[in-house]
Every structure is written in structure tokens, then in C-alpha cells.
Coordinates of C-alpha atoms in Angstrom, one line a residue:
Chain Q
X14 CA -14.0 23.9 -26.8
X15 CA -12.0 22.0 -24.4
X16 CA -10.1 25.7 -23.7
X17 CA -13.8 27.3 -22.6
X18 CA -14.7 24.4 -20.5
X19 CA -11.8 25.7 -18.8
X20 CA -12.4 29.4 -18.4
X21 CA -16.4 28.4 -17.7
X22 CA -15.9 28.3 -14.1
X23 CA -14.6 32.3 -14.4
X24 CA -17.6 33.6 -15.6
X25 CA -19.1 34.1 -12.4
X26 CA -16.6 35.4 -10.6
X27 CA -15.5 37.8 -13.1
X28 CA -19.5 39.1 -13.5
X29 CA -19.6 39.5 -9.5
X30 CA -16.4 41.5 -9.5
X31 CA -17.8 43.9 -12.9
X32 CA -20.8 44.1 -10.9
X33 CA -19.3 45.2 -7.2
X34 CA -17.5 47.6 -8.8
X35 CA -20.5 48.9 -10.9
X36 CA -22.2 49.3 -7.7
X37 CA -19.4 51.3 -5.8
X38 CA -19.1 53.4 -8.5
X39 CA -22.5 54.2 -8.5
X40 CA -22.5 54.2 -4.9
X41 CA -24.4 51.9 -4.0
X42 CA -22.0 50.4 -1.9
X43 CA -20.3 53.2 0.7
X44 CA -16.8 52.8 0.4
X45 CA -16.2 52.8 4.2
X46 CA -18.0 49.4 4.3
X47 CA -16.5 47.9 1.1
X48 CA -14.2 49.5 -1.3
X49 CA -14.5 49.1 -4.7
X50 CA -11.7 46.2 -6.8
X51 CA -10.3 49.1 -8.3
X52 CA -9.4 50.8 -4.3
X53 CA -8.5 47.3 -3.5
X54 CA -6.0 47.0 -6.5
X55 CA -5.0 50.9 -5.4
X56 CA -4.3 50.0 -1.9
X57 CA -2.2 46.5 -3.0
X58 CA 0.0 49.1 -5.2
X59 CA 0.8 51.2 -2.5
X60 CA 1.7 48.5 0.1
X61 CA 3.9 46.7 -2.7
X62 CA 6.1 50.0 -3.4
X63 CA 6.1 50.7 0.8
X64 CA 7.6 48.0 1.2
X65 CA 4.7 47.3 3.6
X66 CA 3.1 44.0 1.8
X67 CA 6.6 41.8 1.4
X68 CA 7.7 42.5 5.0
X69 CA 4.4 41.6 6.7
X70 CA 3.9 38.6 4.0
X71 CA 7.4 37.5 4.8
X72 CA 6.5 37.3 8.3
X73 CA 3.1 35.9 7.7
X74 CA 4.7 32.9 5.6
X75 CA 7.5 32.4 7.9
X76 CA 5.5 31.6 11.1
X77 CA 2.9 29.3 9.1
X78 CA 6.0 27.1 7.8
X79 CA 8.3 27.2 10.6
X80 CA 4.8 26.1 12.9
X81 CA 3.7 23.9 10.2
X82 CA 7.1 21.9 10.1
X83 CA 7.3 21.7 14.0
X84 CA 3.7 20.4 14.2
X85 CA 3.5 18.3 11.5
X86 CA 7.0 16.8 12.5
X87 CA 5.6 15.8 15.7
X88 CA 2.4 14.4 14.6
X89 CA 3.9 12.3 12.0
X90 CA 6.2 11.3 13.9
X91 CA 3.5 10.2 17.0
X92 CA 1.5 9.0 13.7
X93 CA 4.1 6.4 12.7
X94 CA 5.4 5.2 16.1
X95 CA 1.3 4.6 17.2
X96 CA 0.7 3.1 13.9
X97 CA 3.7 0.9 14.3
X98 CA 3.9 -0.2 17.5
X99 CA 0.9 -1.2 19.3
X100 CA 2.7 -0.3 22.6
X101 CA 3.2 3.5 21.8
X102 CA -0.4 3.6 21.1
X103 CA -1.3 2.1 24.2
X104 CA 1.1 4.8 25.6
X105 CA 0.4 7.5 24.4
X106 CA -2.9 7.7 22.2
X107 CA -5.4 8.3 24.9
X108 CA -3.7 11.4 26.1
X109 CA -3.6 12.6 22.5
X110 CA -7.0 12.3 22.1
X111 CA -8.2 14.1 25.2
X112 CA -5.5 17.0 24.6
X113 CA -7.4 17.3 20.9
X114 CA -10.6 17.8 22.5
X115 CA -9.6 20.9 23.2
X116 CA -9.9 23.5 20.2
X117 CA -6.5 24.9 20.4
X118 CA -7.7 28.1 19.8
X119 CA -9.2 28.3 22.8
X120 CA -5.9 28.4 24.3
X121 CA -5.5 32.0 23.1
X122 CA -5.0 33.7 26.2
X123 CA -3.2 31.0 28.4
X124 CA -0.7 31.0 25.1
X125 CA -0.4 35.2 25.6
X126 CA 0.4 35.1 29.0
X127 CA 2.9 32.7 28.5
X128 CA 4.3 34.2 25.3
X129 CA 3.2 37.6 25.4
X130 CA 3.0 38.3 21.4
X131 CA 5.9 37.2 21.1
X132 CA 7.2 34.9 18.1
X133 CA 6.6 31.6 20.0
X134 CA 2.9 32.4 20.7
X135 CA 2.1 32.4 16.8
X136 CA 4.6 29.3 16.2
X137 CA 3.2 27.2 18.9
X138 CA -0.5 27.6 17.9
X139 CA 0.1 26.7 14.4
X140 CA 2.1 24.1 15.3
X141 CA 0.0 22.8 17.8
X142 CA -2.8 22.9 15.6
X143 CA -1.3 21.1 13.1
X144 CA -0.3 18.5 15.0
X145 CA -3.7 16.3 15.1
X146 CA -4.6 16.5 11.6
X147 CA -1.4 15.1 11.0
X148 CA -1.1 12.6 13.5
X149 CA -4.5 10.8 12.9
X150 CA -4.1 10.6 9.5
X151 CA -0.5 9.4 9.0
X152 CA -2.0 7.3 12.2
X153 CA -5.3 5.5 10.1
X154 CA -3.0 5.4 6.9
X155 CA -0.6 3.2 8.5
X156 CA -3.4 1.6 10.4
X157 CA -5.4 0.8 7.1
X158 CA -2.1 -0.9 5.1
X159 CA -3.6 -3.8 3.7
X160 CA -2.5 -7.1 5.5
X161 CA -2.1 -9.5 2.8
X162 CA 0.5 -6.8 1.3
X163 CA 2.2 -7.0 4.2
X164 CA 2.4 -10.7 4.8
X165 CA 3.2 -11.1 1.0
X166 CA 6.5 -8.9 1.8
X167 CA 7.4 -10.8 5.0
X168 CA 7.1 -13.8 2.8
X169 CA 9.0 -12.8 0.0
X170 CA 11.9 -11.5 2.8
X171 CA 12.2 -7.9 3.6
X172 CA 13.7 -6.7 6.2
X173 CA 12.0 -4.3 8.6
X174 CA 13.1 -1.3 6.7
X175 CA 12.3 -2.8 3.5
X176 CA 8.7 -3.1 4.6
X177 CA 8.3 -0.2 5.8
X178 CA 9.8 1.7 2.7
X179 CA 8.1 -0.4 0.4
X180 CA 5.0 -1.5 1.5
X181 CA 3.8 0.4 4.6
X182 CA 5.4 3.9 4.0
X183 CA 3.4 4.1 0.3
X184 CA 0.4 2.5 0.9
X185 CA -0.2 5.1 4.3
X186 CA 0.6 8.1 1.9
X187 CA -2.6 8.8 0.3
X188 CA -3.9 9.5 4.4
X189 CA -1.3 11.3 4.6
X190 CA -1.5 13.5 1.7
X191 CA -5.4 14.3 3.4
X192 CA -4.1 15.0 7.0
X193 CA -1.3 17.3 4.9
X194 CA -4.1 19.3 3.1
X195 CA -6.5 19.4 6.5
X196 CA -2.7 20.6 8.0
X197 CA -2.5 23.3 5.8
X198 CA -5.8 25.0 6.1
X199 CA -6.1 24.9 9.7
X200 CA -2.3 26.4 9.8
X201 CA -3.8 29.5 8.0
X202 CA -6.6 29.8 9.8
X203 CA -4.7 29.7 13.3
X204 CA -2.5 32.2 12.0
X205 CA -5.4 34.3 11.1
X206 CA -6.6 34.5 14.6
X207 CA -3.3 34.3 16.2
X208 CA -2.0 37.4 14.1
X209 CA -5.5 39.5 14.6
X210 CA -5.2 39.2 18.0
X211 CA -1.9 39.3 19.1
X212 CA 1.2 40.3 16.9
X213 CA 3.0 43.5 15.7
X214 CA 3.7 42.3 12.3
X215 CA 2.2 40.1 9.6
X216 CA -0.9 40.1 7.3
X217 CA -3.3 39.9 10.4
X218 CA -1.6 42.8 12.2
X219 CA -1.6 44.8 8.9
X220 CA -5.7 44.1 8.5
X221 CA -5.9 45.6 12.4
X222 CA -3.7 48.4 11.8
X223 CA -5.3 49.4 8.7
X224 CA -8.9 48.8 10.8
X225 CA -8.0 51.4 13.3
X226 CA -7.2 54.4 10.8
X227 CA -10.6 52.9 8.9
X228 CA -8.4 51.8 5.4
X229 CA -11.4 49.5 4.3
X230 CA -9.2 48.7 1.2
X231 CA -5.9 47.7 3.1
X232 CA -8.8 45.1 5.2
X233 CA -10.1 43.8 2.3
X234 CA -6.6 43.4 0.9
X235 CA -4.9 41.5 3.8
X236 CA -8.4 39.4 3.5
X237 CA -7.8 38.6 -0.4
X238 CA -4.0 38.0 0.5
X239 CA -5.0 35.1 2.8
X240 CA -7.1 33.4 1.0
X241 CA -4.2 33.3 -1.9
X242 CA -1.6 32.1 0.6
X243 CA -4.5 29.4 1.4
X244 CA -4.7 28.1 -2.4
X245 CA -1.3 28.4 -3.0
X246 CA -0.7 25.7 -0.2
X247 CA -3.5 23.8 -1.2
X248 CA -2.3 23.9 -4.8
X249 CA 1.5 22.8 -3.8
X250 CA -0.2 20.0 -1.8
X251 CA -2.1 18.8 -4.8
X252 CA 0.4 18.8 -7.2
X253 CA 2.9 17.0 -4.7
X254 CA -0.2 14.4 -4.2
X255 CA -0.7 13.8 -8.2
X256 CA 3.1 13.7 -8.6
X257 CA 3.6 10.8 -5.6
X258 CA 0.0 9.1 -6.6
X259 CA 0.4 9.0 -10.0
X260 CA -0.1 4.8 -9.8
X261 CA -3.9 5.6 -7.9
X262 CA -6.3 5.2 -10.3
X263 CA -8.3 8.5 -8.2
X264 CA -5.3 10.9 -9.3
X265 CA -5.1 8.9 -13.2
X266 CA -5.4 12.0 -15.6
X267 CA -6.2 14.7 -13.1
Chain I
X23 CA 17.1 -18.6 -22.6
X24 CA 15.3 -17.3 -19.6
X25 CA 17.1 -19.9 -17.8
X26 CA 20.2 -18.9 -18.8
X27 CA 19.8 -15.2 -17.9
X28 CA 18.5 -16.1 -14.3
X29 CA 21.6 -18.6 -13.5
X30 CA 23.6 -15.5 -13.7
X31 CA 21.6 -14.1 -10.7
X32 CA 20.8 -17.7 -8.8
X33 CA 24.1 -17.5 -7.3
X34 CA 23.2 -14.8 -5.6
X35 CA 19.6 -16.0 -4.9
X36 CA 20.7 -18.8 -3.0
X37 CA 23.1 -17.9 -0.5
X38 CA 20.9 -17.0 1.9
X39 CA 18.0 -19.4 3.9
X40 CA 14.8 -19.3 1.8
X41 CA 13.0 -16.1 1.9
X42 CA 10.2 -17.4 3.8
X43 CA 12.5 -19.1 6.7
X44 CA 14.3 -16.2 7.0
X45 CA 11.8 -14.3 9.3
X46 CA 13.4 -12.8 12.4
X47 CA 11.5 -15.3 14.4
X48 CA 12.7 -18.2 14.9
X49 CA 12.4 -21.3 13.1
X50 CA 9.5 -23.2 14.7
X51 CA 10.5 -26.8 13.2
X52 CA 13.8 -28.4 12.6
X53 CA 15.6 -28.1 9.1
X54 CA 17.5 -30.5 7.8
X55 CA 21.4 -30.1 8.0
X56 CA 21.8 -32.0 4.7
X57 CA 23.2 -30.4 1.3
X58 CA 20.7 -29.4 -1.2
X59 CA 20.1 -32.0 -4.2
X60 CA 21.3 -31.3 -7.5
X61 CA 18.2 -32.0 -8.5
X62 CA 16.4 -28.2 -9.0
X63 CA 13.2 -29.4 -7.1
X64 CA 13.2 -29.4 -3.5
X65 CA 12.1 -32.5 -1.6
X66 CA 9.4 -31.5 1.1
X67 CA 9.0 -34.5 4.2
X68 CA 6.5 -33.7 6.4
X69 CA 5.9 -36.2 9.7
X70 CA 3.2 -36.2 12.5
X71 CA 2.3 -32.8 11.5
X72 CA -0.4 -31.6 13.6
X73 CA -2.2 -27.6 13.9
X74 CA -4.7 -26.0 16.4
X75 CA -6.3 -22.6 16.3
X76 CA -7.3 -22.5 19.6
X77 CA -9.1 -25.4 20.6
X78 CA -10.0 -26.2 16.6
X79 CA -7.8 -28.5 15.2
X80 CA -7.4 -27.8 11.4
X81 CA -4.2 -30.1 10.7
X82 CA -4.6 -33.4 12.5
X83 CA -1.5 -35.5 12.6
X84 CA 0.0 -35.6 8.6
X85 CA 3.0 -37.8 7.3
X86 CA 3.9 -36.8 3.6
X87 CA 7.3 -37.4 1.5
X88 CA 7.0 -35.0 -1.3
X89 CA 9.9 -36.2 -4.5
X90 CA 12.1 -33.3 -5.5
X91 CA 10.7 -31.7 -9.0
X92 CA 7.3 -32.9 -8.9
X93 CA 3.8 -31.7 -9.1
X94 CA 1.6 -32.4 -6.1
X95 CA -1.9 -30.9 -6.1
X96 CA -4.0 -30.4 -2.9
X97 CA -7.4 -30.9 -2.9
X98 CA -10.3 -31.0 -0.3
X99 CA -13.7 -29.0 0.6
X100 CA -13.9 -25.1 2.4
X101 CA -12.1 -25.4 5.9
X102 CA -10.2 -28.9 5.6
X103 CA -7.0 -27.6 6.0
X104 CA -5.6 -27.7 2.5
X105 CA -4.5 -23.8 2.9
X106 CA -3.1 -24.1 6.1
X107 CA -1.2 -27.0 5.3
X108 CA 0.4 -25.0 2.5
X109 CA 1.3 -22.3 4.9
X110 CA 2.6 -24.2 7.4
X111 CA 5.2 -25.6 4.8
X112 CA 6.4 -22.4 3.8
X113 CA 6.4 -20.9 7.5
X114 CA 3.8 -18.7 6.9
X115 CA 1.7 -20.4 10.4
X116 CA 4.0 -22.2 12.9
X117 CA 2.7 -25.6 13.6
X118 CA 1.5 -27.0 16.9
X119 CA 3.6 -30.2 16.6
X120 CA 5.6 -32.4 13.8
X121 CA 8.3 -31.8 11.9
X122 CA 9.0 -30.4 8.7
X123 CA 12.1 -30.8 6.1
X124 CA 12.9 -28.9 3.6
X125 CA 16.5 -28.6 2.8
X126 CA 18.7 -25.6 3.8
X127 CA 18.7 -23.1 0.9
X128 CA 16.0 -23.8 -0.4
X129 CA 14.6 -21.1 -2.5
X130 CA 11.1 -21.4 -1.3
X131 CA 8.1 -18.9 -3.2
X132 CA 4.3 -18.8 -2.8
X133 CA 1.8 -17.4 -4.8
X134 CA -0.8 -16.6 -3.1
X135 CA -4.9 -16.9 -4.3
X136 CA -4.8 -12.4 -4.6
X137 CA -2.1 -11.0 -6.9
X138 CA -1.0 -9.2 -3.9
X139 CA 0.7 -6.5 -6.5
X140 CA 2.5 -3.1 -5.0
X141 CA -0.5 -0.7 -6.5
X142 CA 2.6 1.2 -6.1
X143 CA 5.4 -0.1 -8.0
X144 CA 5.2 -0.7 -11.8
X145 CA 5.1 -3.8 -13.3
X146 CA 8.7 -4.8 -13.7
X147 CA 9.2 -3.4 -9.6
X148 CA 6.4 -6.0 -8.6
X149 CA 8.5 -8.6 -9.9
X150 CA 11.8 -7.3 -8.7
X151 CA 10.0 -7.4 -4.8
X152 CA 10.8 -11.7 -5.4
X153 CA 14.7 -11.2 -5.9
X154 CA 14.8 -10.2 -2.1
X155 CA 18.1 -8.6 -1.7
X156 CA 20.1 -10.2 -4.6
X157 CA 21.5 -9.1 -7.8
X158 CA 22.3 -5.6 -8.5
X159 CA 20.8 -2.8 -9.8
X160 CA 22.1 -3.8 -13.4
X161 CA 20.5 -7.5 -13.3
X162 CA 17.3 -6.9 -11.4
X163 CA 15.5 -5.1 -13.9
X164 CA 16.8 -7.1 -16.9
X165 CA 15.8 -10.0 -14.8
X166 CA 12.2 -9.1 -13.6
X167 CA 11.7 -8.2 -17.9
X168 CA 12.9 -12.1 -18.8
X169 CA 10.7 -13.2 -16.2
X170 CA 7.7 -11.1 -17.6
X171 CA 8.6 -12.6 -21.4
X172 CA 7.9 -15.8 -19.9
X173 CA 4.8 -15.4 -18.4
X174 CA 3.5 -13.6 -21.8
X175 CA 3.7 -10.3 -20.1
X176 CA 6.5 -9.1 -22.3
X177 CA 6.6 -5.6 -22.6
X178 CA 4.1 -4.7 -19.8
X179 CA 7.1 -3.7 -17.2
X180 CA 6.3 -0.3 -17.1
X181 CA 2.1 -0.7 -16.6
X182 CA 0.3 0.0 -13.2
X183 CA -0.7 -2.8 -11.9
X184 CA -4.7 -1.0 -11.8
X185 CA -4.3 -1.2 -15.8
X186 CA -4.1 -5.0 -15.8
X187 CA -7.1 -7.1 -15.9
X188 CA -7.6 -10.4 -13.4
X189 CA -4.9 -13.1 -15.2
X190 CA -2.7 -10.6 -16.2
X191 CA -2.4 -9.5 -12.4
X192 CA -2.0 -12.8 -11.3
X193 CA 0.3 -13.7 -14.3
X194 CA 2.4 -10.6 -13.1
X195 CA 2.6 -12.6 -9.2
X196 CA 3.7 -15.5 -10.9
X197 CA 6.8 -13.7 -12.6
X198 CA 7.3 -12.5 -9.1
X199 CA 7.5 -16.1 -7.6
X200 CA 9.6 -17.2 -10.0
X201 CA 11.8 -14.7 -10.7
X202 CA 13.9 -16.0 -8.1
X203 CA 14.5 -19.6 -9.5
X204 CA 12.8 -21.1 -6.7
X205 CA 13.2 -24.7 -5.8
X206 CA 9.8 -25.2 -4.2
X207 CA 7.0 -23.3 -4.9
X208 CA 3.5 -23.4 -3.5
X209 CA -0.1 -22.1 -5.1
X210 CA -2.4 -21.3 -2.8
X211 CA -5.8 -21.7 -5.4
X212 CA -4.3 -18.8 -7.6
X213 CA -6.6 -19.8 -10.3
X214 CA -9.5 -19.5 -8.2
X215 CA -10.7 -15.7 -8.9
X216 CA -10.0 -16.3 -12.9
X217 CA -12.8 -17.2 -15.1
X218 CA -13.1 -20.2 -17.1
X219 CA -10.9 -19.8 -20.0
X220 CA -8.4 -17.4 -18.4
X221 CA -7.9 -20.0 -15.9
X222 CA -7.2 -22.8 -18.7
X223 CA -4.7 -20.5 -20.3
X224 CA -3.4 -20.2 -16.6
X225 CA -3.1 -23.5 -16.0
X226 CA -0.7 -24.2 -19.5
X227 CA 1.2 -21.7 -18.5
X228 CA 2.1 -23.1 -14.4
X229 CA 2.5 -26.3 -16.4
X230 CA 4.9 -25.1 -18.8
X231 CA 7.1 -23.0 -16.4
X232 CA 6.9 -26.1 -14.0
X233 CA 8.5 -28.2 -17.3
X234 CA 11.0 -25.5 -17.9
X235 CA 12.3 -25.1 -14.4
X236 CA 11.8 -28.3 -12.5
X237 CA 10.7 -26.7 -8.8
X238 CA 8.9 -28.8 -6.6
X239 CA 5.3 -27.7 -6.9
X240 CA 2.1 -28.0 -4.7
X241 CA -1.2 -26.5 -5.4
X242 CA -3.8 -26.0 -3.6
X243 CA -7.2 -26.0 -5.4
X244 CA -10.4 -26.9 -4.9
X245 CA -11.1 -27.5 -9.2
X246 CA -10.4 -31.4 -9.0
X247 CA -10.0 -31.2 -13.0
X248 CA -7.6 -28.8 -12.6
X249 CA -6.1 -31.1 -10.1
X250 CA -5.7 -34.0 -12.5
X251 CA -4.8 -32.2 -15.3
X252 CA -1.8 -30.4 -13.9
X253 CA -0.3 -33.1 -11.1
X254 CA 1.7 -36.1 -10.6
X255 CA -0.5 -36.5 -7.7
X256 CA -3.7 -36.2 -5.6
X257 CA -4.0 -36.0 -2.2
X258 CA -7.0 -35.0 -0.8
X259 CA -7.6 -33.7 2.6
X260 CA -10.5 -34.3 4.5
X261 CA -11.1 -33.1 8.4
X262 CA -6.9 -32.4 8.5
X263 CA -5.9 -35.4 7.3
X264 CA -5.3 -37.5 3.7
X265 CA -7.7 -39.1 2.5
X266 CA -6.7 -40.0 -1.1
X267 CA -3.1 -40.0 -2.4
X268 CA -3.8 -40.6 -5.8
X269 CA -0.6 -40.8 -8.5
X270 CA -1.8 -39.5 -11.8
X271 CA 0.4 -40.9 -14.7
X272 CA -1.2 -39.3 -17.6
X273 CA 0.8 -38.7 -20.4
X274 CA 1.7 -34.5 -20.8
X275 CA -0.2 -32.7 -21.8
X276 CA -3.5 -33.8 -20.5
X277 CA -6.1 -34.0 -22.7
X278 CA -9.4 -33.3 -20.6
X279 CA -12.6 -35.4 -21.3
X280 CA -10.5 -38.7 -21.8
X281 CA -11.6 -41.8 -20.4
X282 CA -8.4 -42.1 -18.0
X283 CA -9.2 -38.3 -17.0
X284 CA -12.7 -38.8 -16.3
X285 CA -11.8 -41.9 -14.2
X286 CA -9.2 -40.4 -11.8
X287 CA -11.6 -37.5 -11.8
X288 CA -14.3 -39.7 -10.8
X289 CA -12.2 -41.4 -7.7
X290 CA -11.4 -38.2 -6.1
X291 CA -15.2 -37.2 -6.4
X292 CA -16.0 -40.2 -5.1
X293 CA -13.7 -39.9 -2.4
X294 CA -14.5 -36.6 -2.3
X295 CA -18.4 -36.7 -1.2
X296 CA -18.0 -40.2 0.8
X297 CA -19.1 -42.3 -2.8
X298 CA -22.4 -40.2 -3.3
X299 CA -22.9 -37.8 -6.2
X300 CA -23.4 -34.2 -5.4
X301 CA -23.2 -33.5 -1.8
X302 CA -21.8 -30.2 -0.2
X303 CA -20.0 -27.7 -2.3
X304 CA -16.4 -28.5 -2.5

């Protein structure tokens, strides 16, 4: 029982994906504007034994960590020194927030011309994108520490680094486990745009090359592999977030 | 036994200031130079102690000589200063003048009206927070687990603190206060969230530990029975200043409903509401 309850959710997705290919076969659907599962599964073969797939993935998961790591470095690190110290905020928060108002993605072209396609142009996005969801949550967890925690371990004598490892650091985590999983998604989806546009390698440029000699299934492919990549992060972060919040009562026997 | 186990570790637990002194401030009042007492209470003298919020004055000039080991409960209505007075003695609020002894190395813990638990940290590492820095990894756990026996929370070490209802949370804060051996402790209403009979199997339980140990305790409460039945004496505080210093030499343990009860009951009502029944809410 408990087992079906499980698979319940995979009976809809499993009937859509009987039924498009139903359709193609029958065609219904031209191939030209959406290849059937079976082309799709055809065209992931022969990019696996090229070679093709692992390269550009490779690529693909290199930028999003290396830009995740550099922007998320950065915004936690703004997020604890604002959340810490009242002066840093003062400093520095206003500027942050005006710089956010700007959808990074907007920076596209300023970011080629400074770049060209180049390596940095994809890192710097995704970091930069990164950053803020980061930042402000790391920011309101540290911000939303409950007081009377923090007096009780001033009164029972730690030091500052004792507070802040004990108290502070794990009662900001469960913000920061939110601005991780807000991180992750908009680090994919910069890299999307970043790669479509401007790259000579990755997923993104293998969807555009594969657009130009009209390989539907090699589109729809590079579009399936991205959405993996996405829940595969979004997994790792949950299961990280269970592991560290096993004492929150929200994550008890998830 | 619990004793024994925790003189191993009160070596250690007492080399420093008390916890709540050692602040990286500095200390706003003067501490006595004198050695410690053998006694394991900690006498408390407090002279011409006064404390403004602003303009508001909440403590208004208060002399008090509190004996080493004994059990001094603090009563008074909402706002009169009874809190602040207890966190002015363990340097939780600096005060605006007066003085305030307590002797160097004293061991001071307060338990404050939350459980103010890690949500974090088991059990046994919520205890283990009122050790500070001392002992090592070897006797802090073993410790923290004695001091959990003796607050009937044997066993519990490894729970969430989100499992455990109301007194057991508070029970678990205790531990943590005492784990330490302190020589003064102070109760800031920790009772007062409790319902009735958790709170009366609360109140055996500060009285026993207080027997066992022999700290210096204050309470502050605002359940005038509770008062009675757990001190040696009654002051009440009204407008930042005593009102009533009441000794209570009932034999242990009190016996609510007594006649001598009811009468010392009566006088700090009376005192209490000005000599008229009912009145405000305490």
C-alpha cells in the first residue's frame, strides 16, 4: 500500500509520455516540432557514445559550481558580516540592494563585451546571480536568531566564537538552507541563458548547435538534461537540509 | 552521589569569575576582594541600589544582605522591579547606581521564566551549554547525564528538546543551571508558564536540589504560595523598593493550607494590595 502511494504520483507522467509517443507515431505530432521519447532516447545514445553529452555536461556543471561557489562565497560572507555587525550593514547594505534591483541578466551584453564568450562571462553571471539569494537569506537568518537564546549564552559565558558556533551559526541555518535552494535554481537558469547565448561549449551551446542543423531530438534532449541537473541540485540540497535539521520538528520524518 | 560526581568537575568550574561577570564588558559594580566562604551558598549584599530606563525609574534605592545558602523569594505585582532586580544581580542589566557584592568566584546561574533550550542540541548538549568551558570531553557528558538523573530526566539525554512537553523543558534548564554547582542561583518566575500540578511537582523538586546543594537562591515569582512554601524569606517589592521582608520559619516541607501558611500568606496579600482584598492582579 504504502509502496503505491509512492509510485501514485508516476501515473501521470508515465500516461503523458505513452501518449506523446502514441501520437508521434501516429503522426500527429511532426517530428520537426517535437520528436517522439523514443527519438529523444535515440538522440541521448548517440551523444553518450560521441562523446558529445559528457564533454558539454562537464562543462555545463563546471561553470554552475565554480560560479555557484564564488557567488555564494561572497554573499554569505556579506550575509554574516551585515547580520553581525550593525556597522557593515550600515556600510554596505544599501548599495547591495540597489545593485539587486538590477536583474543580472540584463547585464548580458555589457558582460559580452567585457568577456567576449569567454569562461568569465558564464562564471560571473552565475555567480553574480547567486549572490543575493544568498546574501539576504544567510542575512534574515542571522537577523531572526532568537534574542533570549542569545542572552541565555552570554549568560551562561561563551565566548564570541562560542556564540556564534553554537547559537547564531545553527539557529540562521534553516534561512540559509532556503537562500541555498533559491541559489541553486537561479544558478541553472543563468547558465541557461548565459550558455544559449553566448558559449562554444556546454548543454546550452549543444541545444543551439543542434537548432541550426534542425536536430529537434538533440533540443529536446539538452532541455530534459537541464531540468535533471536542476533536481539533482535541489535533491543534494534537501537531503543536506534533512541531514543538518534533523532536530526541526518541519524536517521530523520527511 | 550526584554530588560526588560533580566535585570532580567543580575544580574546574570555579577557576574562573562567574559566568555571568565574565562578559567582555566591564564590570559595572565593584566585587568584593574577599575569599569565597566555605559555606557552598554565596552571600549577595546589595546597598543603595538604584535603576532608570530612561527617565523611568524601576529600581529605586535598595539595601539588601542576602545569608549564604538560603532561600530568598521575590515577590511583587507586573512592572515593580522584581525581574530587574534579579538581573541586575547576576549582571544581566548594569545598574544606574549602588553597589553590589558578590564574592569573587562565585559560580553564579539563572534560570530564566523560557526554557531557553538549543532546538538544536540534544538533551544532554543543552545541559553541557552550563559547564562553560570546564571539564573535558570525558566528564561533560557523564556530568550533564547525573545532572539529568537528578532532575528526573534520567535517560532523556539524547531527546530534542521539541519532544519534551512544558516541565520537562524547563526541568531540562534547570539541569543546565546546575550542572555547574553553582553557588548562587537565581529564578526568574520559571514556574510561571507550568500548569498547576506540574508546577507543584516543580516546586519539590527546586526545593529538594536547593537541600542537596546548598546555593544561595532567589526567586522571583509572582504565586505568593509558592513564595511561602519554598523560602526562608519574603520580600516584596513594590514601586522599586521593599516593602515586606518577611522571614518564614516553617518547618520543611511546607504543608500548604496550614494555619501558620495561611497567615504569612495573608500578610504579604495584605501588604500586597495596601490591606484590601482583591485589588489589581498581582
Amino acid at each position: 500500500m504504502k509502496r503505491f502511494r509512492g509510485l501514485i504520483g508516476w501515473i501521470l507522467p508515465a500516461t503523458l509520455l505513452v501518449g506523446w509517443e502514441a501520437l508521434s507515431r501516429l503522426g500527429v505530432i511532426p517530428a520537426n516540432i517535437l520528436p517522439a521519447p523514443t527519438a529523444v532516447a535515440a538522440a541521448l545514445w548517440r551523444v553518450t557514445v560521441s562523446g558529445e553529452l559528457a564533454r558539454n555536461m562537464g562543462v555545463s556543471a563546471w561553470r554552475a559550481g565554480i560560479g555557484f561557489l564564488i557567488g555564494g562565497a561572497i554573499g554569505f560572507a556579506f550575509g554574516l558580516a551585515n547580520g553581525l555587525s550593525r556597522f557593515s550593514e550600515q556600510f554596505t547594505d544599501t548599495t547591495l540592494q540597489m545593485v539587486r534591483n538590477v536583474p543580472h541578466l540584463a547585464l548580458i551584453p555589457l558582460v559580452i563585451l567585457w568577456f567576449g564568450i569567454d569562461e568569465q562571462a558564464k562564471l560571473f553571471l552565475v555567480a553574480l546571480g547567486v549572490f543575493f539569494p544568498i546574501y539576504i537569506n544567510t542575512l534574515h537568518g542571522i537577523r531572526s536568531v532568537d534574542p533570549q537564546l542569545v542572552e541565555m549564552g552570554k549568560t551562561y559565558g561563551m565566548s564570541g566564537a562560542e556564540l556564534f558556533s553554537r547559537v547564531i551559526l545553527p539557529g540562521a541555518l534553516p534561512s540559509i538552507f532556503v537562500g541555498l535552494r533559491f541559489g541553486l535554481g537561479i544558478m541553472w537558469l543563468t547558465l541557461i541563458v548565459a550558455e544559449t547565448i553566448s558559449a562554444s561549449s556546454g548543454i546550452g551551446y549543444m541545444a543551439m548547435q543542434a537548432r541550426e542543423f534542425m536536430m529537434t531530438d538533440v533540443v529536446v534532449l539538452s532541455i530534459l538534461i537541464y531540468a535533471l541537473l536542476g533536481k539533482l541540485a535541489d535533491t543534494v540540497a534537501r537531503v543536506l537540509e534533512r541531514r543538518t535539521l534533523a532536530w526541526n520538528p518541519a524536517f521530523e520524518g520527511v | 552521589m550526584f554530588a560526588d560526581a560533580l566535585a570532580m568537575i567543580e575544580t574546574a568550574a570555579h577557576l574562573g569569575p562567574p559566568a555571568a561577570l565574565r562578559r567582555d564588558k566591564p564590570i559595572p559594580f565593584e566585587v568584593l576582594q574577599e575569599a569565597a566562604p566555605i559555606a557552598s551558598g554565596a552571600s549577595v549584599a546589595i546597598s543603595g541600589l538604584t535603576k532608570r530606563f530612561g527617565e523611568t525609574p524601576v529600581i529605586g534605592g535598595i539595601d539588601l544582605e542576602i545569608a549564604p545558602g538560603s532561600f530568598v523569594a521575590v515577590v511583587g505585582k507586573s512592572g515593580c522591579g522584581k525581574s530587574t532586580l534579579l538581573r541586575l544581580l547576576l549582571g544581566l542589566e548594569t545598574p544606574t547606581s549602588g553597589r553590589i557584592d558578590i564574592p569573587e568566584g562565585t559560580t553564579a546561574r539563572f534560570v530564566f521564566q523560557e526554557p531557553r533550550l538549543l532546538p538544536w542540541a540534544t538533551v544532554v548538549d543543552n545541559v553541557t551549554v552550563g559547564l562553560g568551558r570546564s571539564g573535558t570531553r570525558s566528564t561533560r557528558r557523564p556530568a550533564a547525564a547525573k545532572a539529568l538523573a537528578d532532575v528526573g530526566l534520567d535517560g532523556r539525554g539524547d531527546a530534542w528538546p521539541s519532544v519534551l512537553s512544558g516541565g520537562q523543558k524547563q526541568r531540562v534548564a534547570l539541569a543546565r543551571a546546575l550542572v555547574s554547582r553553582p553557588r548562587l542561583l537565581a529564578l526568574d518566575e520559571p514556574l510561571g508558564a507550568l500548569d498547576a500540578l506540574t508546577r507543584i511537582s516543580m516546586q519539590a523538586l527546586v526545593e529538594r536540589v536547593w537541600r542537596d546543594q546548598g546555593f544561595t537562591a532567589l526567586l522571583v515569582t509572582h504565586d505568593v504560595s509558592e513564595a511561602i512554601a519554598l523560602a526562608d524569606r519574603v520580600i516584596l517589592i513594590d514601586g522599586g523598593r521593599i516593602a515586606l521582608d518577611l522571614p518564614v520559619d516553617l518547618p520543611r516541607p511546607r504543608r500548604r493550607g496550614t494555619p501558620a501558611f495561611a497567615a504569612l500568606e495573608k500578610r504579604v496579600l495584605d501588604a500586597l494590595f495596601g490591606g484590601f482584598e482583591g485589588g489589581d492582579a498581582i
